[in-house]
Amino acid sequence: MNNQTSLVPLKMLLFSFHGANTMVVSFLPLLLTYRGLSGQEIGFILAIGPTISIIAQPFWGFMSDKYQTMQKILIITAIGLVVSSAIFFQMTTFLLIFIFAIFFYFFQSSIGPLADSLAQRRAHMLGIPFGSIRTWGSIGFAINALLVGELIDWVGVQYLVIPYVFMASIVLIVSFRLADVEVKAKPVQLGDVRILLKNHRLLLYLLMLLLVTITHRANDNYIGLYISELGGRDSLVGWSWFMGVVSEALVFAFAGKWFRKFHPLIFMVGAALIYATRWFLYGYFTEPLGIVAFQFMHGLSFGVFYLAAFQYVSRLIPEKLQATGHLLFTTVFFGISGIVASLGGGYVLDTFGGTTLYYILGIMATTGSVLIILYHAAFSKY
């Protein structure tokens, strides 16, 4: 099997997992609304995911490093994903949704970070850009956002379980075909994780990210409800994500051509400012089609910010702790940020409305860009 052929299962895994993930990000809030949950209850359910991920992601990352295998861990989590999603998406009461959300997110929250870490290592081994592999996740997300949006417009959001379990099953099937990555180091021990927790530069970096990543997660959670509130159809939510993730895929695909020209923190500053501009525009334009039109900025904000942040954090982590360190990074990027965004964003949306929410997000992203500049000035040699 040549190098490019060996990447096919990994690309298919990214395509299918993120294709399934678009249903969680884009349409789960609409499904919960259909089930009769209030805005506050929806915010509480959405907060379960990032809360569980704080435990689940470091756990699965530690197991991957300890036993020096990503493939077997991905197989285990994929089995859990198929079983738990088949139950979770069919629950109709708040209590049952809450209980099975815990099981669902315990498996779901770690597959993406583990796959990204595997892609990062494979890209490094083969001397190819990480983005050229990761872009397949964006393609899967975009295509399924469009197709599933049209599907639920036709049959109803209550049948979201069918396309989700279908895509989750593909994740499981292709995980058996993955080429694992061998790390020539001693298996990680629990005490070694303290190395990460004692890395003050790493912890400061992760803390600094929060102001920007909270804004990203708030938009993830509430753009669908915002579009619906403005009078947009469910399919328009799918189109908004399609527009955004197509631009993200283009950024991932071509990042290797320009990404090494500047320090990653420089790209992060630029992306944070694009985030700020994007949120201010969302707050100003209250037509659903306007929100969809500005979604092309998703690639220039999230795509650039995530790639640069992931690349930089890899410099701060010892080789044998890469999977654990990457999952710690993802726990902050999507987990802690997601908790604050779900609870705080839901409160602001219900109390003050979507316009105020996005203006607040714009201010936060602007402040975050300033903090990144200060961090870069302090640690410019890294």
XYZ file of C-alpha atoms in Angstrom:
382
model
C 0.000 0.000 0.000
C 1.555 3.325 -1.045
C 1.456 6.436 1.081
C -1.495 8.090 -0.654
C -3.550 4.889 -0.656
C -2.867 4.439 3.059
C -4.464 7.844 3.692
C -7.798 6.922 2.064
C -9.349 5.312 5.189
C -8.229 8.287 7.311
C -9.765 10.746 4.856
C -12.970 8.684 4.785
C -13.037 8.667 8.590
C -12.756 12.456 8.699
C -15.387 12.808 5.956
C -17.921 10.525 7.652
C -17.368 11.702 11.239
C -17.655 15.380 10.398
C -20.568 14.550 8.113
C -22.284 13.106 11.178
C -21.093 15.985 13.346
C -22.848 18.543 11.158
C -26.135 17.041 12.341
C -25.168 17.645 15.974
C -23.894 21.172 15.401
C -26.488 22.348 12.885
C -29.692 20.449 13.604
C -29.658 19.049 17.156
C -30.964 22.358 18.614
C -33.834 22.209 16.106
C -34.563 18.593 17.098
C -34.621 19.563 20.773
C -37.023 22.384 19.951
C -39.231 19.854 18.146
C -39.147 17.641 21.261
C -40.633 20.552 23.212
C -37.593 21.708 25.185
C -37.378 25.356 26.214
C -34.488 27.617 25.296
C -32.875 27.197 28.710
C -33.298 23.410 28.566
C -31.679 23.345 25.122
C -28.742 25.354 26.460
C -28.392 22.911 29.338
C -28.393 19.870 27.012
C -25.874 21.535 24.685
C -23.617 22.183 27.676
C -23.499 18.449 28.465
C -21.330 17.792 25.401
C -18.423 20.072 26.304
C -18.760 19.171 29.999
C -18.404 15.450 29.304
C -15.603 16.145 26.806
C -13.469 17.624 29.588
C -13.342 14.131 31.103
C -13.701 11.967 28.000
C -11.132 13.619 25.729
C -8.161 13.478 28.134
C -9.209 9.930 29.105
C -9.223 8.581 25.546
C -6.081 10.560 24.714
C -4.298 9.109 27.732
C -5.393 5.575 26.769
C -4.122 6.177 23.225
C -0.715 7.330 24.470
C -0.478 4.627 27.138
C -1.159 1.735 24.758
C 0.471 3.495 21.783
C -2.466 2.989 19.437
C -4.991 5.372 17.977
C -6.745 2.909 15.700
C -7.992 0.611 18.464
C -9.191 3.557 20.553
C -11.034 4.933 17.515
C -12.700 1.551 16.957
C -13.904 1.441 20.578
C -15.261 4.998 20.484
C -16.909 4.399 17.089
C -18.780 1.364 18.440
C -19.988 3.471 21.355
C -20.988 6.244 18.949
C -23.231 4.000 16.833
C -25.002 2.414 19.803
C -25.475 5.577 21.877
C -26.624 7.752 18.954
C -29.277 5.222 17.914
C -30.839 5.688 21.361
C -30.072 9.356 22.097
C -31.666 10.811 18.956
C -34.947 9.010 19.671
C -35.473 10.160 23.266
C -38.455 12.476 23.779
C -38.324 13.691 27.401
C -35.802 16.019 28.995
C -34.653 13.451 31.577
C -34.018 10.692 29.025
C -32.351 13.116 26.613
C -30.094 14.269 29.457
C -29.129 10.719 30.508
C -28.338 9.410 27.039
C -26.583 12.638 26.043
C -23.944 11.753 28.642
C -23.266 8.373 27.030
C -23.408 9.802 23.511
C -20.927 12.612 24.145
C -18.553 10.347 26.081
C -17.780 8.554 22.816
C -18.559 11.278 20.253
C -16.436 14.064 21.729
C -13.083 12.303 21.324
C -13.280 10.878 17.803
C -12.601 14.185 16.048
C -9.594 15.159 18.198
C -8.077 11.669 17.949
C -8.567 11.659 14.175
C -6.961 15.115 13.926
C -4.014 13.974 16.027
C -3.609 10.880 13.842
C -3.802 13.062 10.723
C -1.180 15.418 12.169
C 1.226 12.544 12.809
C 0.605 10.931 9.416
C 1.133 14.280 7.683
C 4.407 14.765 9.567
C 5.596 11.256 8.652
C 4.770 11.711 4.960
C 5.964 15.322 4.722
C 2.605 16.651 3.529
C 0.434 19.503 4.883
C -1.927 18.554 7.715
C -4.636 20.633 6.048
C -4.592 18.456 2.918
C -5.877 15.576 5.063
C -8.080 17.576 7.445
C -9.937 19.223 4.560
C -11.848 15.968 4.010
C -13.578 16.543 7.327
C -14.698 19.943 6.121
C -15.953 18.484 2.838
C -17.987 15.877 4.722
C -19.413 18.538 7.029
C -20.384 20.833 4.147
C -22.007 18.207 1.923
C -24.024 16.710 4.762
C -25.111 20.123 6.057
C -26.699 20.766 2.674
C -28.158 17.292 2.098
C -29.475 16.775 5.625
C -30.937 20.287 5.685
C -32.965 19.503 2.577
C -33.864 16.057 3.966
C -35.321 17.325 7.236
C -37.198 20.049 5.365
C -38.826 17.179 3.459
C -39.374 14.455 6.099
C -39.036 16.396 9.364
C -36.266 16.886 11.911
C -37.679 14.037 14.050
C -36.037 11.559 11.636
C -32.536 12.962 12.169
C -31.529 9.648 13.783
C -31.524 7.845 10.413
C -28.838 9.860 8.574
C -26.803 10.188 11.779
C -26.594 6.457 12.500
C -25.821 5.836 8.815
C -22.800 8.159 8.890
C -21.701 6.892 12.318
C -21.721 3.342 10.939
C -19.356 4.415 8.160
C -17.039 5.840 10.839
C -16.957 2.423 12.499
C -16.365 0.518 9.262
C -13.449 2.651 8.040
C -11.804 2.718 11.482
C -10.881 -0.951 10.964
C -8.887 0.066 7.865
C -6.833 2.852 9.451
C -3.040 2.756 9.377
C -1.920 3.189 12.974
C 1.047 5.357 13.961
C 3.809 3.904 16.103
C 5.469 6.253 18.548
C 8.976 5.119 19.470
C 8.792 6.099 23.090
C 7.964 4.519 26.417
C 4.228 4.210 27.086
C 2.904 7.288 28.846
C 2.284 7.007 32.581
C -0.272 8.977 34.542
C 2.482 10.887 36.303
C 3.841 12.075 32.951
C 0.664 14.081 32.360
C 1.883 16.408 35.099
C 4.487 17.567 32.594
C 1.692 19.222 30.624
C 0.062 20.708 33.708
C 3.406 22.201 34.807
C 4.001 23.791 31.407
C 3.028 27.354 32.292
C 3.534 28.617 28.748
C 1.104 25.965 27.478
C -1.492 26.705 30.161
C -1.268 30.456 29.540
C -1.691 29.825 25.814
C -4.802 27.699 26.369
C -6.273 30.276 28.738
C -5.653 33.023 26.189
C -7.576 31.109 23.518
C -10.801 31.133 25.500
C -11.950 34.641 24.577
C -11.928 33.730 20.893
C -13.053 30.113 21.118
C -16.069 30.951 23.300
C -17.363 33.167 20.496
C -16.872 30.348 17.990
C -18.789 27.844 20.113
C -21.612 30.289 20.844
C -22.177 30.723 17.125
C -22.009 26.949 16.588
C -24.753 26.426 19.147
C -27.112 29.248 18.300
C -26.795 30.254 14.652
C -29.490 27.713 13.737
C -31.909 29.084 16.325
C -30.978 32.646 15.309
C -31.768 31.961 11.649
C -35.029 30.284 12.682
C -35.857 33.254 14.933
C -35.303 35.587 11.975
C -37.767 33.566 9.890
C -35.402 31.250 8.009
C -36.332 27.646 7.128
C -34.471 24.580 8.402
C -32.866 24.098 4.990
C -31.405 27.611 5.239
C -29.517 26.478 8.337
C -27.996 23.741 6.191
C -27.086 26.250 3.495
C -25.421 28.521 6.053
C -23.169 25.691 7.202
C -22.530 24.599 3.629
C -21.318 28.101 2.735
C -19.139 28.294 5.826
C -17.542 24.894 5.647
C -16.823 25.099 1.909
C -14.670 28.130 2.698
C -13.133 26.163 5.584
C -12.303 23.261 3.255
C -10.583 25.631 0.821
C -8.477 27.060 3.639
C -7.480 23.579 4.833
C -6.742 22.418 1.287
C -4.416 25.287 0.384
C -2.967 26.136 3.799
C 0.256 24.311 2.993
C 1.063 26.823 0.240
C 1.181 29.843 2.525
C 1.060 28.647 6.129
C 4.813 28.518 6.736
C 5.385 32.115 5.646
C 4.519 33.585 9.046
C 4.485 32.564 12.695
C 1.263 30.704 13.692
C 0.431 33.390 16.256
C 0.372 36.008 13.483
C -2.257 33.977 11.642
C -4.206 33.632 14.887
C -4.305 37.405 15.365
C -5.614 37.894 11.828
C -8.218 35.152 12.240
C -9.403 36.582 15.576
C -9.952 39.974 13.936
C -11.923 38.294 11.138
C -14.003 36.572 13.822
C -14.723 39.979 15.379
C -15.718 41.503 12.036
C -17.947 38.510 11.308
C -19.841 38.761 14.615
C -20.388 42.506 14.250
C -21.832 41.916 10.771
C -24.155 39.191 12.098
C -25.434 41.571 14.738
C -26.002 44.366 12.224
C -27.675 42.390 9.425
C -30.822 40.647 10.686
C -32.028 39.111 7.410
C -31.537 35.302 7.312
C -29.999 35.468 3.833
C -27.509 38.041 5.107
C -26.344 35.623 7.796
C -25.904 32.909 5.165
C -23.971 35.252 2.868
C -21.452 36.190 5.562
C -20.842 32.537 6.440
C -18.028 32.462 3.858
C -15.960 34.174 6.570
C -16.111 30.943 8.590
C -13.142 29.514 6.697
C -11.035 32.636 7.146
C -11.831 32.762 10.862
C -12.194 29.200 12.170
C -10.159 27.507 9.425
C -7.105 29.722 9.863
C -7.431 30.034 13.650
C -7.788 26.282 14.264
C -4.922 25.268 11.973
C -2.585 27.887 13.435
C -3.583 27.139 17.030
C -3.210 23.373 16.493
C 0.182 23.835 14.829
C 1.470 26.092 17.598
C 0.271 23.912 20.472
C 2.108 20.962 18.879
C 5.354 22.896 19.451
C 4.626 23.112 23.163
C 3.940 19.387 23.720
C 6.555 16.599 24.121
C 6.435 13.988 21.338
C 5.204 11.099 23.478
C 2.371 13.240 24.912
C 1.102 14.538 21.578
C -2.295 12.770 21.674
C -2.892 13.743 25.310
C -1.740 17.303 24.662
C -3.866 17.652 21.545
C -6.916 16.458 23.449
C -6.162 18.925 26.251
C -6.046 21.622 23.574
C -9.356 20.428 22.111
C -10.893 20.280 25.589
C -10.236 24.005 25.909
C -11.039 24.888 22.280
C -14.368 23.063 22.157
C -15.051 21.829 25.717
C -14.617 24.591 28.272
C -15.499 27.157 25.625
C -18.603 25.159 24.770
C -19.847 25.108 28.359
C -19.536 28.870 28.733
C -20.988 29.460 25.264
C -23.955 27.123 25.774
C -25.008 28.517 29.131
C -23.974 32.147 28.713
C -24.974 32.400 25.053
C -28.393 30.891 25.712
C -29.038 33.364 28.529
C -28.020 36.373 26.424
C -30.050 35.147 23.432
C -33.204 34.642 25.528
C -32.793 37.840 27.547
C -31.385 40.380 25.082
C -31.762 38.787 21.648
C -29.449 37.629 18.897
C -28.226 41.075 17.879
C -26.859 41.805 21.346
C -25.332 38.326 21.531
C -23.311 38.846 18.363
C -22.154 42.324 19.360
C -20.839 40.845 22.628
C -19.087 38.094 20.658
C -17.458 40.741 18.462
C -16.078 42.581 21.481
C -14.740 39.336 22.974
C -12.968 38.311 19.748
C -11.374 41.751 19.453
C -10.095 41.510 23.025
C -8.786 38.017 22.289
C -6.755 39.265 19.341
C -5.066 41.827 21.599
C -4.146 39.105 24.109
C -2.598 36.990 21.349
C -0.459 39.954 20.275
C 0.760 40.379 23.862
C 1.478 36.641 24.167
C 3.448 36.681 20.915
C 5.490 39.637 22.144
C 6.310 37.766 25.361
C 7.169 34.408 23.734
C 8.269 35.413 20.245
C 11.159 32.915 20.184
C 8.792 29.913 20.307
